[in-house]
Tab-separated table of N, CA and C in Angstrom:
chain	number	residue	atom	x	y	z
A	152	MET	N	40.746	0.952	50.429
A	152	MET	CA	40.415	2.351	50.364
A	152	MET	C	39.017	2.558	50.942
A	153	ILE	N	38.916	3.556	51.810
A	153	ILE	CA	37.627	3.945	52.376
A	153	ILE	C	37.457	5.440	52.127
A	154	HIS	N	36.340	5.818	51.521
A	154	HIS	CA	36.040	7.222	51.234
A	154	HIS	C	34.856	7.636	52.106
A	155	ILE	N	35.108	8.589	53.009
A	155	ILE	CA	34.104	9.061	53.960
A	155	ILE	C	33.891	10.551	53.738
A	156	GLN	N	32.655	10.983	53.897
A	156	GLN	CA	32.342	12.406	53.834
A	156	GLN	C	31.721	12.813	55.162
A	157	VAL	N	32.388	13.726	55.879
A	157	VAL	CA	31.808	14.278	57.102
A	157	VAL	C	30.796	15.322	56.660
A	158	LEU	N	29.532	15.086	57.003
A	158	LEU	CA	28.435	15.955	56.565
A	158	LEU	C	28.134	17.061	57.566
A	159	ASP	N	28.236	16.739	58.865
A	159	ASP	CA	27.886	17.716	59.895
A	159	ASP	C	28.737	17.479	61.130
A	160	SER	N	29.255	18.561	61.678
A	160	SER	CA	30.092	18.499	62.869
A	160	SER	C	30.180	19.895	63.465
A	161	LEU	N	30.391	19.967	64.782
A	161	LEU	CA	30.620	21.267	65.404
A	161	LEU	C	31.977	21.832	64.982
A	162	ASP	N	32.881	20.961	64.564
A	162	ASP	CA	34.176	21.360	64.024
A	162	ASP	C	34.006	21.571	62.520
A	163	LEU	N	33.749	22.801	62.133
A	163	LEU	CA	33.456	23.095	60.725
A	163	LEU	C	34.611	22.744	59.789
A	164	LEU	N	35.842	22.795	60.308
A	164	LEU	CA	36.993	22.462	59.466
A	164	LEU	C	37.069	20.972	59.135
A	165	SER	N	36.383	20.150	59.904
A	165	SER	CA	36.420	18.704	59.642
A	165	SER	C	35.413	18.276	58.580
A	166	ILE	N	34.495	19.155	58.229
A	166	ILE	CA	33.492	18.814	57.220
A	166	ILE	C	34.176	18.706	55.857
A	167	GLY	N	33.935	17.592	55.185
A	167	GLY	CA	34.554	17.381	53.881
A	167	GLY	C	34.789	15.915	53.611
A	168	HIS	N	35.601	15.638	52.610
A	168	HIS	CA	35.861	14.270	52.150
A	168	HIS	C	37.201	13.761	52.674
A	169	TYR	N	37.213	12.474	53.036
A	169	TYR	CA	38.424	11.804	53.505
A	169	TYR	C	38.541	10.478	52.757
A	170	THR	N	39.673	10.252	52.134
A	170	THR	CA	39.944	8.980	51.475
A	170	THR	C	41.176	8.384	52.135
A	171	LEU	N	40.980	7.212	52.768
A	171	LEU	CA	42.062	6.592	53.525
A	171	LEU	C	42.296	5.167	53.032
A	172	ASN	N	43.546	4.809	52.894
A	172	ASN	CA	43.917	3.452	52.494
A	172	ASN	C	44.370	2.675	53.724
A	173	LEU	N	43.444	2.476	54.643
A	173	LEU	CA	43.715	1.788	55.901
A	173	LEU	C	42.661	0.716	56.138
A	174	PRO	N	43.010	-0.354	56.847
A	174	PRO	CA	42.003	-1.374	57.152
A	174	PRO	C	41.032	-0.936	58.247
A	175	ARG	N	41.461	0.029	59.068
A	175	ARG	CA	40.611	0.547	60.144
A	175	ARG	C	40.731	2.063	60.178
A	176	VAL	N	39.597	2.732	60.339
A	176	VAL	CA	39.578	4.189	60.431
A	176	VAL	C	38.942	4.558	61.765
A	177	PHE	N	39.745	5.165	62.638
A	177	PHE	CA	39.275	5.574	63.957
A	177	PHE	C	38.794	7.018	63.891
A	178	ILE	N	37.650	7.273	64.532
A	178	ILE	CA	37.036	8.594	64.513
A	178	ILE	C	36.796	9.043	65.947
A	179	GLY	N	37.084	10.306	66.237
A	179	GLY	CA	36.841	10.856	67.564
A	179	GLY	C	37.560	12.176	67.735
A	180	SER	N	37.545	12.702	68.968
A	180	SER	CA	38.137	14.015	69.208
A	180	SER	C	39.635	13.957	69.505
A	181	SER	N	40.183	12.772	69.723
A	181	SER	CA	41.615	12.645	69.987
A	181	SER	C	42.409	12.863	68.702
A	182	ILE	N	43.553	13.505	68.843
A	182	ILE	CA	44.406	13.715	67.665
A	182	ILE	C	45.032	12.408	67.190
A	183	HIS	N	44.898	11.350	67.976
A	183	HIS	CA	45.455	10.051	67.600
A	183	HIS	C	44.531	9.269	66.666
A	184	ASN	N	43.335	9.767	66.412
A	184	ASN	CA	42.401	9.122	65.490
A	184	ASN	C	42.793	9.431	64.052
A	185	ASN	N	42.353	8.584	63.129
A	185	ASN	CA	42.611	8.836	61.710
A	185	ASN	C	41.828	10.043	61.217
A	186	ILE	N	40.620	10.224	61.770
A	186	ILE	CA	39.826	11.417	61.473
A	186	ILE	C	39.561	12.116	62.806
A	187	PRO	N	40.453	13.044	63.193
A	187	PRO	CA	40.251	13.764	64.451
A	187	PRO	C	39.262	14.912	64.261
A	188	ILE	N	38.287	14.985	65.149
A	188	ILE	CA	37.268	16.030	65.097
A	188	ILE	C	37.462	16.913	66.323
A	189	GLU	N	37.754	18.181	66.105
A	189	GLU	CA	37.977	19.093	67.227
A	189	GLU	C	36.624	19.548	67.775
A	190	ASP	N	36.126	18.770	68.736
A	190	ASP	CA	34.811	19.014	69.324
A	190	ASP	C	34.836	18.459	70.745
A	191	THR	N	34.717	19.338	71.727
A	191	THR	CA	34.804	18.911	73.131
A	191	THR	C	33.603	18.083	73.566
A	192	THR	N	32.512	18.080	72.793
A	192	THR	CA	31.345	17.272	73.158
A	192	THR	C	31.487	15.824	72.689
A	193	LEU	N	32.435	15.574	71.789
A	193	LEU	CA	32.679	14.212	71.295
A	193	LEU	C	33.601	13.464	72.247
A	194	ASP	N	33.406	12.154	72.334
A	194	ASP	CA	34.339	11.311	73.072
A	194	ASP	C	35.678	11.309	72.345
A	195	LEU	N	36.738	10.976	73.078
A	195	LEU	CA	38.053	10.868	72.445
A	195	LEU	C	38.027	9.842	71.320
A	196	TYR	N	37.291	8.767	71.554
A	196	TYR	CA	37.149	7.703	70.567
A	196	TYR	C	35.655	7.464	70.383
A	197	VAL	N	35.130	7.792	69.211
A	197	VAL	CA	33.703	7.628	68.926
A	197	VAL	C	33.424	6.238	68.366
A	198	GLY	N	34.228	5.810	67.417
A	198	GLY	CA	34.016	4.511	66.794
A	198	GLY	C	35.104	4.205	65.789
A	199	VAL	N	35.002	3.007	65.224
A	199	VAL	CA	35.982	2.585	64.221
A	199	VAL	C	35.249	1.938	63.052
A	200	ILE	N	35.702	2.271	61.857
A	200	ILE	CA	35.198	1.649	60.639
A	200	ILE	C	36.239	0.611	60.234
A	201	LYS	N	35.802	-0.646	60.119
A	201	LYS	CA	36.715	-1.738	59.777
A	201	LYS	C	36.427	-2.229	58.363
A	202	HIS	N	37.493	-2.369	57.585
A	202	HIS	CA	37.388	-2.839	56.203
A	202	HIS	C	38.007	-4.222	56.129
A	203	MET	N	37.174	-5.228	55.959
A	203	MET	CA	37.645	-6.607	55.867
A	203	MET	C	37.113	-7.219	54.577
A	204	ALA	N	38.021	-7.649	53.717
A	204	ALA	CA	37.667	-8.279	52.439
A	204	ALA	C	36.691	-7.398	51.665
A	205	ASN	N	35.461	-7.854	51.478
A	205	ASN	CA	34.511	-7.068	50.683
A	205	ASN	C	33.433	-6.425	51.539
A	206	SER	N	33.679	-6.265	52.838
A	206	SER	CA	32.661	-5.637	53.679
A	206	SER	C	33.268	-4.548	54.552
A	207	LEU	N	32.388	-3.698	55.020
A	207	LEU	CA	32.759	-2.581	55.875
A	207	LEU	C	31.848	-2.630	57.087
A	208	THR	N	32.411	-2.494	58.291
A	208	THR	CA	31.593	-2.485	59.505
A	208	THR	C	31.921	-1.257	60.328
A	209	PHE	N	30.950	-0.837	61.139
A	209	PHE	CA	31.154	0.260	62.077
A	209	PHE	C	30.964	-0.302	63.471
A	210	VAL	N	31.951	-0.074	64.325
A	210	VAL	CA	31.921	-0.548	65.704
A	210	VAL	C	31.875	0.671	66.605
A	211	CYS	N	30.858	0.714	67.456
A	211	CYS	CA	30.671	1.853	68.348
A	211	CYS	C	30.179	1.331	69.696
A	212	THR	N	30.677	1.913	70.776
A	212	THR	CA	30.295	1.445	72.111
A	212	THR	C	29.017	2.090	72.619
A	213	GLN	N	28.481	3.021	71.885
A	213	GLN	CA	27.260	3.701	72.300
A	213	GLN	C	26.234	3.683	71.164
A	214	PRO	N	24.975	3.948	71.481
A	214	PRO	CA	23.952	3.966	70.420
A	214	PRO	C	24.256	5.034	69.366
A	215	PHE	N	23.877	4.744	68.133
A	215	PHE	CA	24.057	5.690	67.037
A	215	PHE	C	22.933	5.478	66.044
A	216	LYS	N	22.863	6.332	65.042
A	216	LYS	CA	21.848	6.188	64.000
A	216	LYS	C	22.519	5.802	62.687
A	217	LEU	N	21.909	4.835	62.030
A	217	LEU	CA	22.337	4.429	60.693
A	217	LEU	C	21.152	4.651	59.779
A	218	ASN	N	21.287	5.613	58.865
A	218	ASN	CA	20.188	5.971	57.956
A	218	ASN	C	18.905	6.253	58.738
A	219	GLU	N	19.034	7.063	59.785
A	219	GLU	CA	17.919	7.521	60.633
A	219	GLU	C	17.357	6.444	61.562
A	220	LYS	N	17.933	5.251	61.567
A	220	LYS	CA	17.454	4.165	62.425
A	220	LYS	C	18.432	3.980	63.584
A	221	ARG	N	17.909	3.907	64.806
A	221	ARG	CA	18.750	3.759	65.999
A	221	ARG	C	19.343	2.345	66.046
A	222	ILE	N	20.669	2.289	66.263
A	222	ILE	CA	21.421	1.032	66.259
A	222	ILE	C	22.355	1.015	67.471
A	223	GLU	N	22.668	-0.186	67.952
A	223	GLU	CA	23.690	-0.351	68.986
A	223	GLU	C	24.632	-1.464	68.566
A	224	GLY	N	25.912	-1.316	68.891
A	224	GLY	CA	26.881	-2.378	68.639
A	224	GLY	C	27.577	-2.271	67.305
A	225	ILE	N	27.669	-3.407	66.614
A	225	ILE	CA	28.401	-3.510	65.352
A	225	ILE	C	27.405	-3.645	64.209
A	226	VAL	N	27.652	-2.912	63.128
A	226	VAL	CA	26.744	-2.972	61.990
A	226	VAL	C	27.552	-3.012	60.691
A	227	LYS	N	27.056	-3.782	59.730
A	227	LYS	CA	27.668	-3.823	58.404
A	227	LYS	C	27.213	-2.596	57.630
A	228	LEU	N	28.147	-1.963	56.936
A	228	LEU	CA	27.854	-0.739	56.195
A	228	LEU	C	27.822	-0.994	54.697
A	229	ASN	N	27.060	-0.162	54.022
A	229	ASN	CA	26.992	-0.160	52.563
A	229	ASN	C	27.348	1.226	52.062
A	230	LYS	N	27.616	1.321	50.777
A	230	LYS	CA	27.867	2.627	50.180
A	230	LYS	C	26.631	3.502	50.361
A	231	ASN	N	26.859	4.776	50.608
A	231	ASN	CA	25.836	5.803	50.810
A	231	ASN	C	25.119	5.711	52.154
A	232	ASP	N	25.566	4.841	53.067
A	232	ASP	CA	25.004	4.830	54.420
A	232	ASP	C	25.422	6.097	55.152
A	233	ILE	N	24.506	6.613	55.971
A	233	ILE	CA	24.778	7.809	56.765
A	233	ILE	C	24.728	7.434	58.237
A	234	ILE	N	25.800	7.762	58.958
A	234	ILE	CA	25.931	7.439	60.372
A	234	ILE	C	25.912	8.733	61.168
A	235	GLU	N	25.113	8.727	62.236
A	235	GLU	CA	25.065	9.858	63.158
A	235	GLU	C	25.401	9.347	64.543
A	236	VAL	N	26.440	9.903	65.140
A	236	VAL	CA	26.840	9.531	66.491
A	236	VAL	C	27.294	10.803	67.204
A	237	GLN	N	26.742	11.015	68.389
A	237	GLN	CA	26.957	12.240	69.145
A	237	GLN	C	26.631	13.429	68.234
A	238	ASN	N	27.529	14.393	68.102
A	238	ASN	CA	27.267	15.558	67.244
A	238	ASN	C	27.966	15.440	65.895
A	239	LEU	N	28.105	14.224	65.414
A	239	LEU	CA	28.838	13.976	64.186
A	239	LEU	C	27.964	13.194	63.211
A	240	LYS	N	28.002	13.605	61.957
A	240	LYS	CA	27.240	12.917	60.913
A	240	LYS	C	28.170	12.717	59.721
A	241	PHE	N	28.315	11.458	59.285
A	241	PHE	CA	29.170	11.193	58.137
A	241	PHE	C	28.561	10.129	57.236
A	242	LYS	N	29.042	10.119	56.005
A	242	LYS	CA	28.502	9.239	54.965
A	242	LYS	C	29.620	8.352	54.417
A	243	ILE	N	29.278	7.096	54.164
A	243	ILE	CA	30.205	6.182	53.494
A	243	ILE	C	30.010	6.392	51.995
A	244	VAL	N	30.933	7.089	51.371
A	244	VAL	CA	30.818	7.398	49.949
A	244	VAL	C	31.205	6.184	49.108
A	245	ASP	N	32.317	5.554	49.469
A	245	ASP	CA	32.807	4.435	48.665
A	245	ASP	C	33.820	3.634	49.474
A	246	PHE	N	34.025	2.397	49.092
A	246	PHE	CA	35.100	1.578	49.639
A	246	PHE	C	35.405	0.460	48.656
A	247	ASP	N	36.649	-0.021	48.704
A	247	ASP	CA	37.053	-1.125	47.827
A	247	ASP	C	36.322	-2.384	48.231
A	248	GLU	N	35.814	-3.078	47.249
A	248	GLU	CA	35.166	-4.359	47.501
A	248	GLU	C	36.053	-5.451	46.927
A	249	ASN	N	37.094	-5.782	47.671
A	249	ASN	CA	38.026	-6.823	47.245
A	249	ASN	C	37.324	-8.168	47.240
A	250	LYS	N	37.651	-8.970	46.295
A	250	LYS	CA	37.020	-10.283	46.171
A	250	LYS	C	37.910	-11.396	46.723
A	251	HIS	N	38.802	-11.048	47.655
A	251	HIS	CA	39.654	-12.074	48.241
A	251	HIS	C	39.345	-12.212	49.728
A	252	ASN	N	39.880	-13.227	50.315
A	252	ASN	CA	39.637	-13.534	51.715
A	252	ASN	C	40.843	-13.106	52.536
A	253	ASP	N	40.639	-12.291	53.571
A	253	ASP	CA	41.740	-11.842	54.413
A	253	ASP	C	42.427	-13.008	55.112
A	254	HIS	N	41.666	-14.052	55.414
A	254	HIS	CA	42.260	-15.226	56.039
A	254	HIS	C	43.276	-15.865	55.098
A	255	GLU	N	42.941	-15.918	53.816
A	255	GLU	CA	43.868	-16.475	52.836
A	255	GLU	C	45.127	-15.625	52.754
A	256	ASP	N	44.972	-14.300	52.809
A	256	ASP	CA	46.127	-13.407	52.800
A	256	ASP	C	47.021	-13.676	54.003
A	257	TYR	N	46.392	-13.886	55.153
A	257	TYR	CA	47.144	-14.144	56.380
A	257	TYR	C	47.954	-15.431	56.252
A	258	TYR	N	47.307	-16.474	55.780
A	258	TYR	CA	48.015	-17.751	55.649
A	258	TYR	C	49.079	-17.698	54.554
A	259	GLN	N	48.838	-16.922	53.522
A	259	GLN	CA	49.860	-16.723	52.492
A	259	GLN	C	51.052	-15.980	53.091
A	260	TYR	N	50.759	-14.981	53.935
A	260	TYR	CA	51.815	-14.240	54.627
A	260	TYR	C	52.646	-15.195	55.490
A	261	LEU	N	51.981	-16.097	56.218
A	261	LEU	CA	52.702	-17.066	57.048
A	261	LEU	C	53.612	-17.950	56.200
A	262	GLU	N	53.095	-18.393	55.061
A	262	GLU	CA	53.913	-19.227	54.177
A	262	GLU	C	55.130	-18.454	53.668
A	263	ASP	N	54.936	-17.170	53.363
A	263	ASP	CA	56.038	-16.344	52.861
A	263	ASP	C	57.127	-16.146	53.911
A	264	ILE	N	56.710	-15.842	55.148
A	264	ILE	CA	57.729	-15.570	56.169
A	264	ILE	C	58.338	-16.841	56.745
A	265	LYS	N	57.706	-17.964	56.493
A	265	LYS	CA	58.228	-19.245	56.996
A	265	LYS	C	59.674	-19.437	56.530
A	266	HIS	N	59.966	-19.006	55.310
A	266	HIS	CA	61.309	-19.167	54.754
A	266	HIS	C	62.123	-17.873	54.845
A	267	LYS	N	61.464	-16.734	54.714
A	267	LYS	CA	62.178	-15.457	54.724
A	267	LYS	C	62.603	-15.033	56.125
A	268	ASP	N	61.727	-15.270	57.110
A	268	ASP	CA	62.001	-14.842	58.488
A	268	ASP	C	61.494	-15.909	59.458
A	269	PRO	N	62.241	-17.012	59.592
A	269	PRO	CA	61.784	-18.133	60.423
A	269	PRO	C	61.527	-17.756	61.884
A	270	LYS	N	62.298	-16.805	62.416
A	270	LYS	CA	62.087	-16.398	63.815
A	270	LYS	C	60.713	-15.755	63.994
A	271	LYS	N	60.345	-14.898	63.062
A	271	LYS	CA	59.033	-14.249	63.132
A	271	LYS	C	57.922	-15.286	62.988
A	272	TYR	N	58.124	-16.230	62.084
A	272	TYR	CA	57.137	-17.292	61.876
A	272	TYR	C	56.936	-18.100	63.158
A	273	LYS	N	58.033	-18.483	63.797
A	273	LYS	CA	57.944	-19.258	65.039
A	273	LYS	C	57.264	-18.457	66.144
A	274	LEU	N	57.532	-17.161	66.204
A	274	LEU	CA	56.893	-16.309	67.210
A	274	LEU	C	55.382	-16.256	66.993
A	275	ILE	N	54.955	-16.060	65.755
A	275	ILE	CA	53.517	-16.011	65.457
A	275	ILE	C	52.858	-17.341	65.790
A	276	GLN	N	53.516	-18.439	65.438
A	276	GLN	CA	52.968	-19.760	65.753
A	276	GLN	C	52.845	-19.957	67.261
A	277	ALA	N	53.858	-19.509	68.009
A	277	ALA	CA	53.824	-19.634	69.470
A	277	ALA	C	52.695	-18.797	70.062
A	278	LEU	N	52.491	-17.597	69.531
A	278	LEU	CA	51.400	-16.739	70.015
A	278	LEU	C	50.040	-17.374	69.739
A	279	GLU	N	49.874	-17.940	68.552
A	279	GLU	CA	48.611	-18.603	68.227
A	279	GLU	C	48.354	-19.792	69.152
A	280	GLN	N	49.389	-20.590	69.400
A	280	GLN	CA	49.233	-21.743	70.289
A	280	GLN	C	48.926	-21.305	71.715
A	281	HIS	N	49.575	-20.230	72.155
A	281	HIS	CA	49.315	-19.702	73.501
A	281	HIS	C	47.869	-19.216	73.617
A	282	TYR	N	47.387	-18.554	72.587
A	282	TYR	CA	45.992	-18.085	72.579
A	282	TYR	C	45.030	-19.267	72.702
A	283	ILE	N	45.300	-20.323	71.951
A	283	ILE	CA	44.434	-21.506	71.989
A	283	ILE	C	44.451	-22.130	73.382
A	284	LYS	N	45.631	-22.205	74.005
A	284	LYS	CA	45.727	-22.764	75.358
A	284	LYS	C	44.980	-21.903	76.369
A	285	LEU	N	45.100	-20.577	76.248
A	285	LEU	CA	44.436	-19.670	77.193
A	285	LEU	C	42.923	-19.730	77.084
A	286	THR	N	42.422	-19.767	75.870
A	286	THR	CA	40.973	-19.704	75.667
A	286	THR	C	40.335	-21.079	75.569
A	287	GLY	N	41.132	-22.087	75.277
A	287	GLY	CA	40.590	-23.429	75.122
A	287	GLY	C	39.863	-23.634	73.809
A	288	GLN	N	40.032	-22.709	72.890
A	288	GLN	CA	39.352	-22.841	71.599
A	288	GLN	C	40.180	-22.206	70.499
A	289	TYR	N	39.948	-22.668	69.302
A	289	TYR	CA	40.560	-22.060	68.132
A	289	TYR	C	39.524	-21.146	67.521
A	290	ASP	N	39.830	-19.875	67.431
A	290	ASP	CA	38.872	-18.878	66.971
A	290	ASP	C	39.146	-18.532	65.519
A	291	ASN	N	38.310	-19.019	64.608
A	291	ASN	CA	38.476	-18.713	63.185
A	291	ASN	C	38.248	-17.246	62.881
A	292	ASP	N	37.506	-16.561	63.756
A	292	ASP	CA	37.212	-15.146	63.526
A	292	ASP	C	38.228	-14.232	64.189
A	293	LEU	N	39.326	-14.779	64.677
A	293	LEU	CA	40.334	-13.974	65.353
A	293	LEU	C	40.828	-12.842	64.466
A	294	LEU	N	40.938	-13.092	63.175
A	294	LEU	CA	41.436	-12.068	62.256
A	294	LEU	C	40.442	-10.940	62.047
A	295	ASP	N	39.176	-11.157	62.340
A	295	ASP	CA	38.163	-10.131	62.123
A	295	ASP	C	38.129	-9.105	63.238
A	296	GLU	N	38.796	-9.367	64.335
A	296	GLU	CA	38.751	-8.449	65.477
A	296	GLU	C	39.781	-7.372	65.354
């Protein structure tokens, strides 16, 4: 669960609270975003808030402000952080702080489908092996992307 409050926007109807039970929350002017902001000055895709295990990150391709400080790239978020990007200002009100590891969930999922859906299991294994062959490395952080 991620609870966001849009504090300021040219789209007055978007101002308010949003509670989403998603691992990723996309924000921008496109209607395909989880939080669409009707504002022609905003990019179609402004950024994404990612919820992984007990942390929250904001990924943005352009400079933004976090609690009045200019930031670029990816930043870890805390409760009550305020993000300003383009003509949009929003606050992280709350998020679930799960005490489990997403990697463990993934491997548990693999163990579950190994017997329930062997074809799907074999496909996932083949994709992982193909990725390793293409990149020449095993990426432990693959699940974080």
